XYZ file of C-alpha atoms in Angstrom:
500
model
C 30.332 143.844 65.832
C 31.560 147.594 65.881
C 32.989 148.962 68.955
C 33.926 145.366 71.351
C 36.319 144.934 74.035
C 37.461 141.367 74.858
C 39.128 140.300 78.295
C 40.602 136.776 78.948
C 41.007 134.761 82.071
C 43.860 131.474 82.493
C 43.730 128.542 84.624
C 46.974 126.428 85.669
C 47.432 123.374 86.510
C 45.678 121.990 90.249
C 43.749 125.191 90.175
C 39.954 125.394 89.917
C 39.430 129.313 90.314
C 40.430 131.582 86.925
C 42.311 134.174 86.808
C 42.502 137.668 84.846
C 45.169 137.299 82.358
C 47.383 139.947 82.149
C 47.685 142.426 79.013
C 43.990 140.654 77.620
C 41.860 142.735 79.947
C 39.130 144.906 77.984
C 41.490 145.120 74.412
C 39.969 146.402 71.873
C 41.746 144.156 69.695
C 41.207 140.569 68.241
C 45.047 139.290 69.902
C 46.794 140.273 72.947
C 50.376 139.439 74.017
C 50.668 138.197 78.126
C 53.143 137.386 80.691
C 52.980 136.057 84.172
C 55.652 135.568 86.972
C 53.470 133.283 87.405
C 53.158 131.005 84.283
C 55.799 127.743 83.865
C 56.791 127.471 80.310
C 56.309 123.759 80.438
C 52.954 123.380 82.610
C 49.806 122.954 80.320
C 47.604 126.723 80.514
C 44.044 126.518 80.198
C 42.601 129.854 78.414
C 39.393 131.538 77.524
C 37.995 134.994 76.195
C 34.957 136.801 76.217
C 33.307 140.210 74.421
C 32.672 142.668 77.012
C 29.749 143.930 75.451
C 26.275 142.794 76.688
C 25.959 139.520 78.622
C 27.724 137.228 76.462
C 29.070 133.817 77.202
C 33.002 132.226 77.914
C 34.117 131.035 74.487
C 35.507 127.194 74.503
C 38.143 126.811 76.477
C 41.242 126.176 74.960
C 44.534 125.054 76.700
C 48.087 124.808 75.229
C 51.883 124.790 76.768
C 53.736 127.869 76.217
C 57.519 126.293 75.781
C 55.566 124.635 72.399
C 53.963 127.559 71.409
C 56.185 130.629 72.053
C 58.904 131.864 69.908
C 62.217 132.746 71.408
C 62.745 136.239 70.687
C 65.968 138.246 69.767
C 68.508 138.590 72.464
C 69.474 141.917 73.757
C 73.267 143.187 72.411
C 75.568 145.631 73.510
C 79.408 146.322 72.294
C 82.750 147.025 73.408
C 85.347 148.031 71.201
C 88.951 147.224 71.343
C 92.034 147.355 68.777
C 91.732 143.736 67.129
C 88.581 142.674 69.114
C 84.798 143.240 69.977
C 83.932 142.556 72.846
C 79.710 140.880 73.244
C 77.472 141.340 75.661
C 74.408 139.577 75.268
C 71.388 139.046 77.396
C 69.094 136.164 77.108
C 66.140 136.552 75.139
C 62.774 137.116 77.002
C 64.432 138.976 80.016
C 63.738 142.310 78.970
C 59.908 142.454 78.986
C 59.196 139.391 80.541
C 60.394 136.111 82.128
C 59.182 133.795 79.474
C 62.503 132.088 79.196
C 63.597 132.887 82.501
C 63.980 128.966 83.282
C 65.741 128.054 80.198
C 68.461 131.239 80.050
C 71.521 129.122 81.394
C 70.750 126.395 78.366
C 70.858 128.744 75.232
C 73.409 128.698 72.912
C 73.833 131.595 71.026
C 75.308 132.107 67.326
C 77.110 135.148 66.250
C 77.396 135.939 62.762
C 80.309 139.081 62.240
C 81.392 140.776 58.894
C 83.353 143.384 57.947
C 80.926 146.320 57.148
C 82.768 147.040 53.795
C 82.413 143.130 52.719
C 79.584 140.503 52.369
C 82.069 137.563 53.768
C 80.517 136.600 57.057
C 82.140 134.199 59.928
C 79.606 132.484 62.456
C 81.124 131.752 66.401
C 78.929 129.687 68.652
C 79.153 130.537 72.321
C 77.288 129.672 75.578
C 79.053 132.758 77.358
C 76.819 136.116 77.687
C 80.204 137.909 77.433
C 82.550 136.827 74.595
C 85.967 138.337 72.794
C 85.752 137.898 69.132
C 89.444 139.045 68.806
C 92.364 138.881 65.480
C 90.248 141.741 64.125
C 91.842 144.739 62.386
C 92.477 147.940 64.012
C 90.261 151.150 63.066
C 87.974 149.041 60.975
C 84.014 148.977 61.128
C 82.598 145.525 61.863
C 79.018 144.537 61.991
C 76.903 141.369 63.937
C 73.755 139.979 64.947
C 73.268 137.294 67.294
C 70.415 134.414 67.650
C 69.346 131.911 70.623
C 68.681 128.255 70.422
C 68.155 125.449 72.945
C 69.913 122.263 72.807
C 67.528 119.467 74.290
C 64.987 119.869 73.027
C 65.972 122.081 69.942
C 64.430 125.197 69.416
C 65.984 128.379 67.428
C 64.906 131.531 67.904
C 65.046 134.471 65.555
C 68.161 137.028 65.105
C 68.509 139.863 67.126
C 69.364 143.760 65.092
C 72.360 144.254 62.956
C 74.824 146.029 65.456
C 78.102 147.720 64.345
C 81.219 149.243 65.801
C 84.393 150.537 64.905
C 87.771 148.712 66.340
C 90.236 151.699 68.081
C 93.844 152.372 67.198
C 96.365 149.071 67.474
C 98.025 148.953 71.130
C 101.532 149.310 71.354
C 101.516 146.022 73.620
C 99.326 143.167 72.110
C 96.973 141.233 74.762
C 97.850 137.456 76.017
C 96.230 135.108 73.441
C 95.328 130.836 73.625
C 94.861 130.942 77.395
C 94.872 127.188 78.462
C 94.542 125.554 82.379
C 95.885 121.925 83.356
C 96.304 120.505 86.274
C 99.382 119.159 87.807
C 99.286 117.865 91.708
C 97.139 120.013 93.652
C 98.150 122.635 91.497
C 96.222 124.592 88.602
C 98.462 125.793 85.594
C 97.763 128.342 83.630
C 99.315 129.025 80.143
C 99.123 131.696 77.648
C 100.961 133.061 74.536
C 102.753 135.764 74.308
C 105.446 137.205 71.481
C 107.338 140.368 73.279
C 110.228 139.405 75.519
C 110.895 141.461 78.900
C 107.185 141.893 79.832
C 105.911 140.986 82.925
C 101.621 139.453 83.373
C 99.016 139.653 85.879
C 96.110 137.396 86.302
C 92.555 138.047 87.741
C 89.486 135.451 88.062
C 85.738 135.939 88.489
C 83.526 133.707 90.018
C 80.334 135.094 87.550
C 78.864 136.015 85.245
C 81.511 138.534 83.580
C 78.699 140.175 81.671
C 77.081 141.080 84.820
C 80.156 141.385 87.515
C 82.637 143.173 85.344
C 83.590 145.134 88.587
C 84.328 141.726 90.291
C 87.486 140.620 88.862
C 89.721 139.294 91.796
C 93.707 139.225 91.575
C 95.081 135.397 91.767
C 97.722 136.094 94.469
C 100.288 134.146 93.376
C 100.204 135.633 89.246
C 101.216 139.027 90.554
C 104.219 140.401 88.404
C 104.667 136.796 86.689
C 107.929 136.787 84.154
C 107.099 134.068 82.455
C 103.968 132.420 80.262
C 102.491 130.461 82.900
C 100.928 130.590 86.231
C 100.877 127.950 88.920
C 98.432 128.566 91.879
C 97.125 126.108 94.477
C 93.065 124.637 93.793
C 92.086 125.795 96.903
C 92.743 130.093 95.607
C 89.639 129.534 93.503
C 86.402 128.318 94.721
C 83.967 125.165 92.961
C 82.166 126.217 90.091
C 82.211 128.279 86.921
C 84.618 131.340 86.693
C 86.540 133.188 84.070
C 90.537 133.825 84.099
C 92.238 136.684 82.039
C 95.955 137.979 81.670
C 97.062 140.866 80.850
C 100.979 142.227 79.567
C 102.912 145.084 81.015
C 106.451 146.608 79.740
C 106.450 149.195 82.635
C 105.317 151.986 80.620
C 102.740 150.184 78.368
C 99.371 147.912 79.248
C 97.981 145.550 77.095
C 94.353 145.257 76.913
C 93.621 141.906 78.446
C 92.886 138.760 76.744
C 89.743 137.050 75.824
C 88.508 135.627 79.276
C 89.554 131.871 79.859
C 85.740 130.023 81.102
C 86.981 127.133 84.007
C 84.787 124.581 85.478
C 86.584 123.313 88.654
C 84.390 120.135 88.975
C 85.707 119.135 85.405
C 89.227 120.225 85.724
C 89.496 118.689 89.481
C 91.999 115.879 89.439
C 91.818 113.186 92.100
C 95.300 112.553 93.185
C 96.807 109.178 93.860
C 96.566 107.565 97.433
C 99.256 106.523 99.900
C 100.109 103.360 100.587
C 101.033 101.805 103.973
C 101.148 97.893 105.380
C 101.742 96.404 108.097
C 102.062 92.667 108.546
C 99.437 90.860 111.180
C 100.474 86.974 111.373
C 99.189 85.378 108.408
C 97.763 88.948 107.183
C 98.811 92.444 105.998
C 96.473 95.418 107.224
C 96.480 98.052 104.290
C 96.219 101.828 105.221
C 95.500 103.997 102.520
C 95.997 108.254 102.870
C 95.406 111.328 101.218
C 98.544 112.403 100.044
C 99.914 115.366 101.799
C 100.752 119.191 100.851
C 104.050 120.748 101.941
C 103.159 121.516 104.945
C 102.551 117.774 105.885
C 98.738 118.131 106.202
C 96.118 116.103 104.523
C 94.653 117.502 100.496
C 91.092 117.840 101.247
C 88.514 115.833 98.994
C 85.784 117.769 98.159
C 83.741 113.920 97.081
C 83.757 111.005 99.384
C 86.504 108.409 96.946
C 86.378 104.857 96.547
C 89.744 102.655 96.008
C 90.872 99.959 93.135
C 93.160 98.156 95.026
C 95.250 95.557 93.076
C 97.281 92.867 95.508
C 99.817 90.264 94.104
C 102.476 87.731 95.628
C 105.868 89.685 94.919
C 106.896 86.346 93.291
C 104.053 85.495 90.886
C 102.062 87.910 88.002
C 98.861 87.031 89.509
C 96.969 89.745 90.613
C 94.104 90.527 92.819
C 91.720 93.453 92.001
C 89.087 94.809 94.736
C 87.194 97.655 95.482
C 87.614 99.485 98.981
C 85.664 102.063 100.286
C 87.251 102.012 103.500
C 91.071 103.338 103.888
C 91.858 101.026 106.610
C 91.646 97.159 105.677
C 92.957 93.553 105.675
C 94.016 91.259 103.481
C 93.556 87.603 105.340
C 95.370 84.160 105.434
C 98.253 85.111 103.490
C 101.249 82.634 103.067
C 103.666 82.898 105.825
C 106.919 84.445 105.501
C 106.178 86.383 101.742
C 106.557 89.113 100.238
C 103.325 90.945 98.949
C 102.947 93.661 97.101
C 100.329 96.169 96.399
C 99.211 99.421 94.557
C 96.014 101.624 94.432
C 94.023 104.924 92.537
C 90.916 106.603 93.831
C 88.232 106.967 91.752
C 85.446 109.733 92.339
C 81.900 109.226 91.618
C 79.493 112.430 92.125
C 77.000 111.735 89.917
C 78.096 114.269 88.085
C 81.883 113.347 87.116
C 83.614 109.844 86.893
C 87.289 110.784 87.702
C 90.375 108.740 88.316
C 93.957 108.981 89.919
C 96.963 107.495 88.219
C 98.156 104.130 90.576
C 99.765 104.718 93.901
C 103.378 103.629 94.804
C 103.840 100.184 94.694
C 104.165 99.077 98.242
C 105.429 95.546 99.063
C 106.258 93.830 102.474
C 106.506 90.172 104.167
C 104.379 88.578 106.150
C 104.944 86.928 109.493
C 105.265 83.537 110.810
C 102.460 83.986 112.922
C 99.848 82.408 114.340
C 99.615 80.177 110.912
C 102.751 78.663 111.553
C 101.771 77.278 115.131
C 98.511 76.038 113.980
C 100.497 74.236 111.229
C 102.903 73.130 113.966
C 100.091 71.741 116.390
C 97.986 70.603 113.684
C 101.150 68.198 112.658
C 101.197 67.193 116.172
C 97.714 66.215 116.982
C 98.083 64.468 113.386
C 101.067 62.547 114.619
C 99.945 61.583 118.084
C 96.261 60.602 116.141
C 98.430 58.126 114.279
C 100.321 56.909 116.905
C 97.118 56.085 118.793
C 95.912 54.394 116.008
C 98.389 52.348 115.351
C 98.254 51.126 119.570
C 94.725 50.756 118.836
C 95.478 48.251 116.055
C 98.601 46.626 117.713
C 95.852 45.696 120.737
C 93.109 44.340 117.726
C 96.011 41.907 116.455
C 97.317 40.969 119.436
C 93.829 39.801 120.691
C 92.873 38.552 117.618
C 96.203 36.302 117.933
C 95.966 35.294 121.481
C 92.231 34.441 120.491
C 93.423 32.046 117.380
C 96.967 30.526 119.219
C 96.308 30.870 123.102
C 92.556 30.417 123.574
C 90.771 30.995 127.154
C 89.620 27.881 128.930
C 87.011 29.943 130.390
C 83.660 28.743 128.927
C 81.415 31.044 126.610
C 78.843 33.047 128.032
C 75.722 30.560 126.049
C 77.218 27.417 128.212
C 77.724 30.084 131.595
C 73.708 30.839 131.363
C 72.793 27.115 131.448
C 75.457 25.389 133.684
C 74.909 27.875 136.782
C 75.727 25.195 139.609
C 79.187 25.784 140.726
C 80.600 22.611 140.635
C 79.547 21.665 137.159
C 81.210 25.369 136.488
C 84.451 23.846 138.542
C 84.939 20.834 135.766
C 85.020 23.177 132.764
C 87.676 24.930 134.339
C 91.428 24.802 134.663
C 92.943 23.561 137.841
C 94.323 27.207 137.877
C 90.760 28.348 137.498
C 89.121 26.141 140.015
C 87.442 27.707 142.881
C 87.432 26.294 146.134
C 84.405 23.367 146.550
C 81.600 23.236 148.928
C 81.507 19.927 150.235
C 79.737 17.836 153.444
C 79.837 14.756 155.546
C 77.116 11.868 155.082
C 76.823 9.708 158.196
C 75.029 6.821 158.422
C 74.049 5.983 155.202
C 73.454 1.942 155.569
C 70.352 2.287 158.488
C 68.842 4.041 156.253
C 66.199 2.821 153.450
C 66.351 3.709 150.201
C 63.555 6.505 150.765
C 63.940 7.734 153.624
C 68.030 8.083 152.252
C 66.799 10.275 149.942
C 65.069 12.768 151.965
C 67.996 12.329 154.344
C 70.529 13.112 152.032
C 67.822 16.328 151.031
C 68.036 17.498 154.490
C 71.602 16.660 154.855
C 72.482 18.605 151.883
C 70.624 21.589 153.087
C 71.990 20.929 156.712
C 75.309 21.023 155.569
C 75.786 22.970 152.258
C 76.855 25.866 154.024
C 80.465 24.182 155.496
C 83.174 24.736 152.703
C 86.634 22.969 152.768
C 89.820 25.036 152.204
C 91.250 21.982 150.441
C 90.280 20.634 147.044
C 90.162 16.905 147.781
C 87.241 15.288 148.753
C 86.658 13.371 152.049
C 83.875 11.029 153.616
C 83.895 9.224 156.871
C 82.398 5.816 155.335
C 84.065 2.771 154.765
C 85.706 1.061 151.934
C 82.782 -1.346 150.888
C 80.039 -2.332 149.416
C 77.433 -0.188 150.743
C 79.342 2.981 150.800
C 80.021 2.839 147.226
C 76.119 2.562 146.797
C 75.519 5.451 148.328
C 78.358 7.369 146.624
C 76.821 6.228 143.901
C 73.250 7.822 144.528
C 75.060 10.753 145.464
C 76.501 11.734 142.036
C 73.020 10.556 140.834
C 71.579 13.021 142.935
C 73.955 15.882 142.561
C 73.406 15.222 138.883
């Protein structure tokens, strides 16, 4: 409609109030590029737009993310030349006018493509570094590149930068270090290079950046100062955790190489957990199992930079069977243990950071013999109370038979306890027992028995009994003052009728 001007407003996520949207404020144009410090590539952005002339409405609000939508653009180059080698400095696309890709810089990969200006043969390198040696180039020859970003996870390729070229300078009369390479040995880093010249001596230097960025950061490694040979050895604790870059660099005296292509080291991947120390000492019937650190030179502890955990395998000395445990602690016991063997054991550390699974090799094998200890005397006194249990029982069963025999051959005269609950009078008791048995006899003297009639006799004798019941005899005969005749043996006779 002729002369219009268009402005647009965005909304983020949680927000309810729009905003003026950078770079689409009264354009004159139908598109507009933006960029915000404060946009996130991977929240959802609502948008809308508007002509500027007259009072005309918000157009439909659209929304969209911007890590779907946006392109990644070319990275920024820039070149170093040297003999055989170009060296590449590359910045991360979207840093230049904006911070589009600010989030996802340390995730690109980036793909060089080089030539030889005077040939159509091209060689692609992939690289994560932002500073990179492409080196076994020719001397005083032209070459040409371009470079490209992608992202891994999830992919997404961006588009190639310019075609940049540069000429290599003169060949060096001393060639730079080449195949740099770090292992680990101990508590020690190695670092190895080639090299063809004899009688040259090497320096080393590490950086704990970005070399791209730092160049004027390189440290010296203290201990790969004036090094004769092709290799370096330096304790872990010179370099800090992290990402860093090594280089080397040859010297006759009067000639300097240029240095080599820089070495990238990760410590967390390169640290190696070493293998524990093992001590025991027997405890009676168990062996208490110390495990250390190993220690440095100077007889001090190697710090651990991850809290370890311990496979401990444990085995009689005489027998292949083994025991396998885990440990977290470093001080521990291994209970009721034979007595008087020989046990060994062995361990490695393992380190889990959630990050790297790392192992040691096995410890030492340690072995020692266990003590008669307190097992021993509990076998001892268990045997005993065993024994003297036995010996008791066998008394107790001597005493059953013996009863059982005296109760079959020699029975007691003494009557059963069902014939004691109905005969309670004493004398009745007296005839079921022995003469050995008897108890001594109550007895009493009847006088006068023949003026007495039948009836009255037999209250008499009532009273008399009462009267007299109460006089015992110390001997076990039995006496009466009446005569030898007739009527005395009648009333003997209703005596024992009475009594009975």
């Amino acid at each position: 409609m002729g002369n219009m001007t268009y402005s647009a407003d965005y909304q983020r996520p949680g927000m309810d109030n729009w905003i003026k949207l950078p770079g689409c404020q009264y354009i004159s144009s139908t598109k507009c590029s933006f960029s915000s410090p404060k946009l996130d590539i991977y929240e959802e952005i609502k948008l809308r737009l508007r002509a500027e002339q007259g009072n005309t409405s918000w157009s439909e609000v659209i929304s969209f993310m911007p890590f779907e939508k946006a392109q990644i653009g070319p990275p920024d180059v820039h070149l170093e030349a040297e003999d055989k080698a170009i060296v590449v400095n590359i910045s991360p696309p979207g840093t230049k006018d904006s911070i589009m890709w600010a989030l996802a810089g340390p995730s690109f990969i980036y793909s060089i493509v080089i030539w030889k200006n005077s040939s159509s043969i091209e060689k692609m390198i992939e690289t994560d570094y932002l500073r990179d040696k492409i080196d076994k180039l020719s001397p005083e020859t032209t070459y040409c590149l371009k470079v490209k970003a992608r992202l891994r996870t999830p992919r997404k390729v961006g588009i190639y930068s310019p075609v940049y070229c540069i000429n290599t300078t003169a060949e060096n009369k001393l060639p730079p270090p080449e195949n740099l390479e770090v292992d680990v040995k101990n508590q020690n880093y190695v670092l190895k290079w080639n090299y063809a010249y004899a009688n040259v001596t090497f320096q080393v230097q590490w950086l704990p950046k970005n070399p791209g960025k730092h160049s004027h950061n390189w440290k010296q490694i203290l201990d790969c100062e004036n090094v004769k040979t092709t290799q370096c050895v330096f304790a872990q604790n010179v370099l800090p955790e992290g990402v860093y870059y090594v280089r080397v660099q040859a010297s006759d005296g009067n000639n300097t190489s240029l240095w080599s292509k820089e070495k990238k080291f990760n410590s967390d991947i390169q640290t190696v957990v070493p293998p524990p120390v093992i001590n025991m000492k027997p405890i009676s019937d168990s062996l208490r199992v110390y495990v250390g650190a190993p220690k440095e030179a100077g007889n001090k502890p190697v710090n651990q930079l991850y809290p370890l955990s311990y496979e401990i395998i444990f085995w009689k000395n005489a027998s292949n069977a083994e025991r396998k445990f885990l440990e977290k602690k470093t001080d521990f016991t291994v209970p009721n243990l034979e007595p008087l063997t020989v046990y060994c054991v062995k361990a490695r550390a393992h380190l889990v950071d959630g990050k790297w699974n790392k192992s040691s090799v096995f410890s030492d094998t340690v072995c020692e013999k266990t003590k008669p200890g307190n097992t021993s005397k509990s076998w001892l006194i268990a045997g005993i109370c065993t024994a003297l249990f036995a010996v008791l029982v066998v008394i107790y069963a001597v005493k059953v038979l013996w009863k059982g025999i005296n109760y079959v051959f020699f029975p007691s005269l003494k009557p059963s306890s069902s014939i004691d609950e109905y005969v309670s009078e004493q004398p009745l008791k007296n005839l079921l027992l022995s003469t050995s048995e008897e108890q001594t006899e109550k007895c009493f003297i009847i006088e006068n028995v023949n003026t007495i009639t039948p009836i009255e006799e037999t209250n008499q004798i009532d009273e008399d009994h009462k009267k007299y019941s109460s006089q015992t005899s110390e001997d076990s005969g039995n006496y009466s003052n009446e005569d030898e005749n007739s009527g005395s043996k009648t009333s003997e006779e209703l005596l024992e009728q009475e009594m009975v």
